Coordinates of C-alpha atoms in Angstrom, one line a residue:
A13 CA 0.0 0.0 0.0
D14 CA 2.9 2.4 0.7
V15 CA 4.4 1.7 -2.7
F16 CA 1.1 2.4 -4.4
E17 CA 0.8 5.7 -2.5
I18 CA 4.3 6.7 -3.6
F19 CA 3.5 5.9 -7.3
R20 CA 0.1 7.7 -7.0
K21 CA 1.6 10.8 -5.6
E22 CA 4.3 10.9 -8.3
F23 CA 1.6 10.6 -10.9
D24 CA -0.6 13.2 -9.3
G25 CA 2.4 15.7 -9.3
A26 CA 3.0 15.1 -13.0
Y27 CA -0.7 15.3 -13.8
R28 CA -1.0 18.7 -12.0
E29 CA 2.0 20.0 -13.9
G30 CA 0.7 18.7 -17.2
G31 CA 3.9 16.6 -17.5
V32 CA 4.8 13.1 -18.3
F33 CA 4.6 10.3 -15.8
Q34 CA 7.0 7.5 -16.6
L35 CA 7.1 4.6 -14.2
T36 CA 10.2 2.5 -14.4
M37 CA 9.8 -1.0 -13.0
H38 CA 12.3 -3.8 -12.6
P39 CA 10.9 -7.4 -13.0
H40 CA 13.1 -8.6 -10.1
I41 CA 11.4 -6.1 -7.8
S42 CA 7.9 -5.7 -9.2
G43 CA 7.4 -8.9 -11.2
H44 CA 5.9 -10.9 -8.3
R45 CA 2.3 -12.0 -8.1
S46 CA 1.8 -10.4 -4.8
R47 CA 2.7 -7.0 -6.2
I48 CA 0.8 -6.9 -9.5
W49 CA -2.2 -5.4 -7.8
I50 CA -0.1 -2.2 -7.3
L51 CA 0.3 -1.7 -11.0
E52 CA -3.4 -2.7 -11.7
E53 CA -4.7 -0.2 -9.2
L54 CA -2.4 2.5 -10.4
I55 CA -3.5 2.1 -14.0
R56 CA -7.2 2.1 -12.9
Y57 CA -6.5 5.3 -10.9
M58 CA -4.7 7.0 -13.8
R59 CA -7.5 6.1 -16.3
S60 CA -10.0 7.7 -14.0
Q61 CA -8.4 11.1 -14.6
P62 CA -9.6 13.2 -17.6
G63 CA -7.2 13.6 -20.4
V64 CA -4.7 10.9 -19.4
W65 CA -2.9 9.4 -22.4
F66 CA -1.0 6.1 -22.3
A67 CA 1.7 6.2 -25.0
T68 CA 4.9 4.6 -26.1
H69 CA 8.1 6.6 -26.2
A70 CA 7.9 6.8 -30.0
E71 CA 4.4 8.3 -29.8
I72 CA 5.5 10.9 -27.3
V73 CA 8.4 11.9 -29.5
R74 CA 6.1 12.2 -32.6
H75 CA 3.7 14.3 -30.5
A76 CA 6.5 16.6 -29.2
K77 CA 7.9 17.1 -32.7
A78 CA 4.5 17.8 -34.1
H79 CA 3.7 20.4 -31.4
G80 CA 7.1 22.1 -31.1
A81 CA 7.7 20.9 -27.6

């Protein structure tokens, strides 16, 4: 639950700033059955926020180039 709260707060900060939230996970740490709920709940939470876009790195680059970012 503490890890979920850390991830959620990091997302909330990026969301408020209109920035990018990029979660880096290592399978040795996060790839256990007992921990997958954290990722599932985080995705569910992020999807509940208006305007959230799940994108690949390539999609973000194309978007930035197209919009002069």
